[in-house]
Amino acid sequence: MKRLFYSFVILGLGLPGLVLAQDLDQLLDDLEENNPDPRYVMGTFEGTTIINGQSVELPGAGDLNFRISHRFGAVNLGIYEFFGLDQASTRFAFEYGIKDIASLSIGRSTYEKTYDGAVKIRLLRQQTGIKNIPVTVTVFSEAYVKSIRWDYPERDNLFTSRLSYATQVLVARKFGEIFSLQLSPTYVHKNLVPKPQDQNNIFAMGAGGRLRLTPRFAVNAEYFYLLPGQTAEDYINSLSVGIDIETGGHIFQLQFTNSRAMFARGFVTETTGEWLDGDIFFGFNLYRVFPLGEKRRNLRW
Amino acid sequence: MKRFLATMWMVLILSSAAEGQTIYVCENGSVDFISDAPLEMIQASSDKLVGALNIEDRSFSFRIPTKSFEGFNSSLQKTHFNQDYMESDRYPNSTFKGKIIEEIDLTQPGNYSIRAKGTMTIHGVGIDRIIRCNLNTGSNRIEVKSDFTIFLEDQNITIPSIVNKKIAEEIYVGIDLILVPK
């Protein structure tokens, strides 16, 4: 009986001690579990484009991106044209984030003196935590106005004939810190095509990837496969390789591509350069993020 | 004997119930920081600070998930904060664990200026620090306020020279939280 008595005394003194020694960290785990947070995957791609094509990324709410894209002439033009550097084709664009999930953009390209306007909306965001969503899904839809003078101005040319459209469903996943992959099914509609056999509706499948080798340096590649049809017979699939260099607020993308146009309709359905012939273009995209509104005051430049 | 056993059980139960009152917790404390550099000021905050304090032995543990910080001057900046500087996939939390130096009785209402001594781990680098805090204890709550600075270099966070006028070397951090009995 005495033993029982002592054991109770020990228990009585010892048990509170055990509770005391309760691991505070375990408690924190429990607190976090009670109050879970969605853990979004960030930075699937560095920029809003992988190379030519759109990535799943959007400018943040209230952010204005100013983007300058530039493609030189074909590398195989030789020393007289300084391997294409004497020639230039550009696209200037503004991208504005209305909300975290939606942005608008406008642009102007040298290529056929084209104006473009687009809407981009993120439907799903890759995340863990409360929900497990394995991919980010963004829809991109763009309209184009070709403003180049008509070949035959004496004809009755309609404004609607200047219009064309591209729509993409971008599905991407970031696999760890290094590798991201995106599929970009693309639909292009052209109101007017030059020849009767040309397609007004063109489908293509795009794929792009990024290898982020250091925090500020990545290698990208991108390919658009035209589904069989007249366009696929007349044109070449777009293939681009490039690098991203991030310098805090600026993003530089340098690339080689066989496409001259820097907007979806152009590079998906009107690419003519053959990689093996050296009919490729060196170029860069450069963009700068300008915070607007209240946040602007935090910048002292 | 039976009565004795019952009494012992009562003592046991009561003592462990009382023990429950020695642990105070916080589920949504706030942390904000400011980087005040010549060319840019960056502010961000989070209300996801969790913590626990044992008022008996005055030990504590606090934790904040890096990805919970919002603010910044652009979403790109937030991405860079997580991806390039804090590497929040590799080091998801910042923590502070240790003990209050002053032997005070936190069950007594009042204002206390105390020193919290422990290991602060940010970006995977743990540093022993003593942080001054103001405690305001009331009935069943302890309010904690503190501010301190963090040197990025100490935490092994390197700033590329191209942005060194936009990110301060010393970051001001403010803490505001309320602990309640668990």
PDB file of C-alpha atoms in Angstrom, chain B:
ATOM      1  CA  MET B   1      -7.892   4.349   1.619  1.00  0.00           C
ATOM      2  CA  LYS B   2     -10.502   4.774  -1.027  1.00  0.00           C
ATOM      3  CA  ARG B   3     -11.042   8.341   0.079  1.00  0.00           C
ATOM      4  CA  PHE B   4      -7.325   8.900  -0.076  1.00  0.00           C
ATOM      5  CA  LEU B   5      -7.129   7.587  -3.644  1.00  0.00           C
ATOM      6  CA  ALA B   6     -10.038   9.778  -4.714  1.00  0.00           C
ATOM      7  CA  THR B   7      -8.345  12.787  -3.170  1.00  0.00           C
ATOM      8  CA  MET B   8      -5.133  11.974  -5.020  1.00  0.00           C
ATOM      9  CA  TRP B   9      -7.057  11.796  -8.301  1.00  0.00           C
ATOM     10  CA  MET B  10      -8.676  15.146  -7.573  1.00  0.00           C
ATOM     11  CA  VAL B  11      -5.278  16.661  -6.888  1.00  0.00           C
ATOM     12  CA  LEU B  12      -3.996  15.177 -10.122  1.00  0.00           C
ATOM     13  CA  ILE B  13      -6.870  16.436 -12.215  1.00  0.00           C
ATOM     14  CA  LEU B  14      -6.888  19.875 -10.634  1.00  0.00           C
ATOM     15  CA  SER B  15      -3.173  20.313 -10.959  1.00  0.00           C
ATOM     16  CA  SER B  16      -3.178  19.369 -14.620  1.00  0.00           C
ATOM     17  CA  ALA B  17      -6.183  21.637 -15.229  1.00  0.00           C
ATOM     18  CA  ALA B  18      -4.307  24.488 -13.593  1.00  0.00           C
ATOM     19  CA  GLU B  19      -1.319  23.560 -15.692  1.00  0.00           C
ATOM     20  CA  GLY B  20      -3.368  24.304 -18.811  1.00  0.00           C
ATOM     21  CA  GLN B  21      -3.380  27.939 -17.764  1.00  0.00           C
ATOM     22  CA  THR B  22       0.370  28.227 -17.898  1.00  0.00           C
ATOM     23  CA  ILE B  23       0.483  27.944 -21.678  1.00  0.00           C
ATOM     24  CA  TYR B  24      -0.535  31.047 -23.590  1.00  0.00           C
ATOM     25  CA  VAL B  25      -0.899  30.979 -27.353  1.00  0.00           C
ATOM     26  CA  CYS B  26      -1.280  33.388 -30.245  1.00  0.00           C
ATOM     27  CA  GLU B  27      -2.832  32.397 -33.564  1.00  0.00           C
ATOM     28  CA  ASN B  28      -2.701  35.550 -35.645  1.00  0.00           C
ATOM     29  CA  GLY B  29      -0.077  37.938 -34.456  1.00  0.00           C
ATOM     30  CA  SER B  30       1.175  40.534 -36.887  1.00  0.00           C
ATOM     31  CA  VAL B  31       4.655  41.120 -38.198  1.00  0.00           C
ATOM     32  CA  ASP B  32       5.612  43.944 -40.503  1.00  0.00           C
ATOM     33  CA  PHE B  33       8.904  44.986 -41.963  1.00  0.00           C
ATOM     34  CA  ILE B  34      10.324  47.976 -43.756  1.00  0.00           C
ATOM     35  CA  SER B  35      13.314  48.161 -46.024  1.00  0.00           C
ATOM     36  CA  ASP B  36      14.179  51.829 -46.317  1.00  0.00           C
ATOM     37  CA  ALA B  37      16.805  52.166 -49.047  1.00  0.00           C
ATOM     38  CA  PRO B  38      17.921  55.340 -50.855  1.00  0.00           C
ATOM     39  CA  LEU B  39      15.908  54.574 -53.983  1.00  0.00           C
ATOM     40  CA  GLU B  40      13.015  52.521 -52.721  1.00  0.00           C
ATOM     41  CA  MET B  41      10.986  51.787 -49.639  1.00  0.00           C
ATOM     42  CA  ILE B  42       9.541  48.309 -49.374  1.00  0.00           C
ATOM     43  CA  GLN B  43       6.887  47.412 -46.820  1.00  0.00           C
ATOM     44  CA  ALA B  44       5.164  44.125 -46.174  1.00  0.00           C
ATOM     45  CA  SER B  45       3.204  42.554 -43.372  1.00  0.00           C
ATOM     46  CA  SER B  46       1.631  39.320 -42.272  1.00  0.00           C
ATOM     47  CA  ASP B  47      -0.913  38.394 -39.625  1.00  0.00           C
ATOM     48  CA  LYS B  48      -0.005  34.726 -39.589  1.00  0.00           C
ATOM     49  CA  LEU B  49       2.405  34.798 -36.656  1.00  0.00           C
ATOM     50  CA  VAL B  50       1.758  31.878 -34.331  1.00  0.00           C
ATOM     51  CA  GLY B  51       3.333  31.498 -30.958  1.00  0.00           C
ATOM     52  CA  ALA B  52       3.252  29.905 -27.545  1.00  0.00           C
ATOM     53  CA  LEU B  53       4.515  31.117 -24.177  1.00  0.00           C
ATOM     54  CA  ASN B  54       4.806  29.090 -21.025  1.00  0.00           C
ATOM     55  CA  ILE B  55       4.429  31.571 -18.182  1.00  0.00           C
ATOM     56  CA  GLU B  56       5.705  29.068 -15.652  1.00  0.00           C
ATOM     57  CA  ASP B  57       9.203  28.643 -17.010  1.00  0.00           C
ATOM     58  CA  ARG B  58       8.903  31.704 -19.323  1.00  0.00           C
ATOM     59  CA  SER B  59       9.910  29.741 -22.427  1.00  0.00           C
ATOM     60  CA  PHE B  60       8.446  30.706 -25.767  1.00  0.00           C
ATOM     61  CA  SER B  61       8.380  29.742 -29.429  1.00  0.00           C
ATOM     62  CA  PHE B  62       7.172  31.883 -32.332  1.00  0.00           C
ATOM     63  CA  ARG B  63       6.876  31.150 -36.019  1.00  0.00           C
ATOM     64  CA  ILE B  64       5.864  33.040 -39.159  1.00  0.00           C
ATOM     65  CA  PRO B  65       5.476  31.549 -42.657  1.00  0.00           C
ATOM     66  CA  THR B  66       7.501  33.628 -45.128  1.00  0.00           C
ATOM     67  CA  LYS B  67       4.964  33.235 -47.917  1.00  0.00           C
ATOM     68  CA  SER B  68       2.296  34.933 -45.815  1.00  0.00           C
ATOM     69  CA  PHE B  69       3.853  38.390 -46.243  1.00  0.00           C
ATOM     70  CA  GLU B  70       1.767  40.722 -48.373  1.00  0.00           C
ATOM     71  CA  GLY B  71       2.421  44.257 -49.520  1.00  0.00           C
ATOM     72  CA  PHE B  72       5.549  45.008 -51.537  1.00  0.00           C
ATOM     73  CA  ASN B  73       5.644  47.408 -54.453  1.00  0.00           C
ATOM     74  CA  SER B  74       4.705  44.853 -57.103  1.00  0.00           C
ATOM     75  CA  SER B  75       3.782  41.211 -57.313  1.00  0.00           C
ATOM     76  CA  LEU B  76       7.079  40.592 -59.059  1.00  0.00           C
ATOM     77  CA  GLN B  77       8.821  41.965 -55.984  1.00  0.00           C
ATOM     78  CA  LYS B  78       6.870  39.590 -53.772  1.00  0.00           C
ATOM     79  CA  THR B  79       7.912  36.705 -55.998  1.00  0.00           C
ATOM     80  CA  HIS B  80      11.545  37.789 -55.797  1.00  0.00           C
ATOM     81  CA  PHE B  81      11.317  38.170 -52.011  1.00  0.00           C
ATOM     82  CA  ASN B  82      10.159  34.571 -51.734  1.00  0.00           C
ATOM     83  CA  GLN B  83      12.126  33.051 -54.543  1.00  0.00           C
ATOM     84  CA  ASP B  84      15.449  34.856 -54.617  1.00  0.00           C
ATOM     85  CA  TYR B  85      16.052  36.347 -51.183  1.00  0.00           C
ATOM     86  CA  MET B  86      14.176  34.344 -48.527  1.00  0.00           C
ATOM     87  CA  GLU B  87      14.071  31.122 -50.584  1.00  0.00           C
ATOM     88  CA  SER B  88      10.785  30.308 -48.934  1.00  0.00           C
ATOM     89  CA  ASP B  89      10.383  26.885 -50.530  1.00  0.00           C
ATOM     90  CA  ARG B  90      13.587  25.797 -48.833  1.00  0.00           C
ATOM     91  CA  TYR B  91      13.101  27.811 -45.622  1.00  0.00           C
ATOM     92  CA  PRO B  92       9.317  28.157 -45.235  1.00  0.00           C
ATOM     93  CA  ASN B  93       9.315  29.751 -41.747  1.00  0.00           C
ATOM     94  CA  SER B  94      11.145  32.292 -39.665  1.00  0.00           C
ATOM     95  CA  THR B  95      11.251  31.358 -35.973  1.00  0.00           C
ATOM     96  CA  PHE B  96      12.230  32.739 -32.591  1.00  0.00           C
ATOM     97  CA  LYS B  97      12.605  30.344 -29.660  1.00  0.00           C
ATOM     98  CA  GLY B  98      13.937  30.963 -26.228  1.00  0.00           C
ATOM     99  CA  LYS B  99      13.175  32.264 -22.762  1.00  0.00           C
ATOM    100  CA  ILE B 100      12.299  35.522 -21.064  1.00  0.00           C
ATOM    101  CA  ILE B 101      15.298  36.642 -18.996  1.00  0.00           C
ATOM    102  CA  GLU B 102      13.426  38.563 -16.277  1.00  0.00           C
ATOM    103  CA  GLU B 103      11.898  36.390 -13.585  1.00  0.00           C
ATOM    104  CA  ILE B 104       8.504  38.016 -13.611  1.00  0.00           C
ATOM    105  CA  ASP B 105       5.108  36.682 -12.681  1.00  0.00           C
ATOM    106  CA  LEU B 106       3.012  37.151 -15.773  1.00  0.00           C
ATOM    107  CA  THR B 107      -0.162  36.276 -13.927  1.00  0.00           C
ATOM    108  CA  GLN B 108       0.049  39.725 -12.303  1.00  0.00           C
ATOM    109  CA  PRO B 109      -1.579  42.421 -14.469  1.00  0.00           C
ATOM    110  CA  GLY B 110       0.716  45.224 -15.456  1.00  0.00           C
ATOM    111  CA  ASN B 111       3.197  46.590 -17.941  1.00  0.00           C
ATOM    112  CA  TYR B 112       6.532  44.891 -18.175  1.00  0.00           C
ATOM    113  CA  SER B 113       9.562  45.686 -20.232  1.00  0.00           C
ATOM    114  CA  ILE B 114      11.337  42.402 -20.712  1.00  0.00           C
ATOM    115  CA  ARG B 115      14.178  40.890 -22.680  1.00  0.00           C
ATOM    116  CA  ALA B 116      13.457  37.792 -24.715  1.00  0.00           C
ATOM    117  CA  LYS B 117      16.576  35.750 -25.254  1.00  0.00           C
ATOM    118  CA  GLY B 118      16.684  33.031 -27.848  1.00  0.00           C
ATOM    119  CA  THR B 119      17.556  31.875 -31.311  1.00  0.00           C
ATOM    120  CA  MET B 120      16.057  33.782 -34.202  1.00  0.00           C
ATOM    121  CA  THR B 121      16.144  31.776 -37.397  1.00  0.00           C
ATOM    122  CA  ILE B 122      15.578  33.568 -40.699  1.00  0.00           C
ATOM    123  CA  HIS B 123      16.523  32.186 -44.096  1.00  0.00           C
ATOM    124  CA  GLY B 124      17.791  29.057 -42.322  1.00  0.00           C
ATOM    125  CA  VAL B 125      20.389  31.026 -40.350  1.00  0.00           C
ATOM    126  CA  GLY B 126      19.922  30.928 -36.584  1.00  0.00           C
ATOM    127  CA  ILE B 127      21.327  33.798 -34.541  1.00  0.00           C
ATOM    128  CA  ASP B 128      21.235  34.154 -30.748  1.00  0.00           C
ATOM    129  CA  ARG B 129      19.599  37.431 -29.929  1.00  0.00           C
ATOM    130  CA  ILE B 130      18.117  39.377 -27.075  1.00  0.00           C
ATOM    131  CA  ILE B 131      14.985  41.269 -28.096  1.00  0.00           C
ATOM    132  CA  ARG B 132      13.376  43.938 -25.954  1.00  0.00           C
ATOM    133  CA  CYS B 133       9.600  43.565 -25.706  1.00  0.00           C
ATOM    134  CA  ASN B 134       6.817  45.394 -23.982  1.00  0.00           C
ATOM    135  CA  LEU B 135       4.301  43.160 -22.298  1.00  0.00           C
ATOM    136  CA  ASN B 136       0.907  44.289 -21.162  1.00  0.00           C
ATOM    137  CA  THR B 137      -0.782  41.634 -19.112  1.00  0.00           C
ATOM    138  CA  GLY B 138      -4.431  41.761 -18.267  1.00  0.00           C
ATOM    139  CA  SER B 139      -6.990  39.205 -17.293  1.00  0.00           C
ATOM    140  CA  ASN B 140      -6.337  36.203 -19.442  1.00  0.00           C
ATOM    141  CA  ARG B 141      -4.365  38.018 -22.077  1.00  0.00           C
ATOM    142  CA  ILE B 142      -0.812  39.152 -22.668  1.00  0.00           C
ATOM    143  CA  GLU B 143      -0.180  41.766 -25.293  1.00  0.00           C
ATOM    144  CA  VAL B 144       3.307  41.816 -26.770  1.00  0.00           C
ATOM    145  CA  LYS B 145       4.851  44.641 -28.761  1.00  0.00           C
ATOM    146  CA  SER B 146       8.353  44.802 -30.029  1.00  0.00           C
ATOM    147  CA  ASP B 147      10.555  46.166 -32.741  1.00  0.00           C
ATOM    148  CA  PHE B 148      14.049  45.275 -33.760  1.00  0.00           C
ATOM    149  CA  THR B 149      16.237  45.170 -36.823  1.00  0.00           C
ATOM    150  CA  ILE B 150      17.671  42.424 -38.942  1.00  0.00           C
ATOM    151  CA  PHE B 151      20.843  42.673 -40.962  1.00  0.00           C
ATOM    152  CA  LEU B 152      20.469  40.831 -44.247  1.00  0.00           C
ATOM    153  CA  GLU B 153      24.142  39.979 -44.312  1.00  0.00           C
ATOM    154  CA  ASP B 154      23.862  38.171 -40.954  1.00  0.00           C
ATOM    155  CA  GLN B 155      21.057  36.041 -42.347  1.00  0.00           C
ATOM    156  CA  ASN B 156      23.115  35.144 -45.395  1.00  0.00           C
ATOM    157  CA  ILE B 157      20.780  37.032 -47.729  1.00  0.00           C
ATOM    158  CA  THR B 158      22.843  38.616 -50.477  1.00  0.00           C
ATOM    159  CA  ILE B 159      21.726  41.643 -52.458  1.00  0.00           C
ATOM    160  CA  PRO B 160      23.030  41.892 -56.012  1.00  0.00           C
ATOM    161  CA  SER B 161      24.925  45.135 -56.576  1.00  0.00           C
ATOM    162  CA  ILE B 162      22.451  46.238 -59.254  1.00  0.00           C
ATOM    163  CA  VAL B 163      19.680  46.616 -56.657  1.00  0.00           C
ATOM    164  CA  ASN B 164      21.753  47.632 -53.638  1.00  0.00           C
ATOM    165  CA  LYS B 165      20.258  51.126 -53.612  1.00  0.00           C
ATOM    166  CA  LYS B 166      16.758  49.657 -53.612  1.00  0.00           C
ATOM    167  CA  ILE B 167      17.065  47.172 -50.766  1.00  0.00           C
ATOM    168  CA  ALA B 168      18.283  48.257 -47.336  1.00  0.00           C
ATOM    169  CA  GLU B 169      20.993  46.296 -45.529  1.00  0.00           C
ATOM    170  CA  GLU B 170      19.134  46.710 -42.269  1.00  0.00           C
ATOM    171  CA  ILE B 171      15.450  45.776 -42.093  1.00  0.00           C
ATOM    172  CA  TYR B 172      13.108  47.187 -39.454  1.00  0.00           C
ATOM    173  CA  VAL B 173      10.704  44.658 -38.014  1.00  0.00           C
ATOM    174  CA  GLY B 174       7.653  45.338 -35.863  1.00  0.00           C
ATOM    175  CA  ILE B 175       5.729  42.750 -33.853  1.00  0.00           C
ATOM    176  CA  ASP B 176       2.274  43.061 -32.339  1.00  0.00           C
ATOM    177  CA  LEU B 177       0.462  40.092 -30.882  1.00  0.00           C
ATOM    178  CA  ILE B 178      -1.912  38.978 -28.167  1.00  0.00           C
ATOM    179  CA  LEU B 179      -1.455  35.742 -26.255  1.00  0.00           C
ATOM    180  CA  VAL B 180      -4.407  34.032 -24.611  1.00  0.00           C
ATOM    181  CA  PRO B 181      -4.540  30.948 -22.369  1.00  0.00           C
ATOM    182  CA  LYS B 182      -4.647  27.768 -24.360  1.00  0.00           C
TER     183      LYS B 182
END
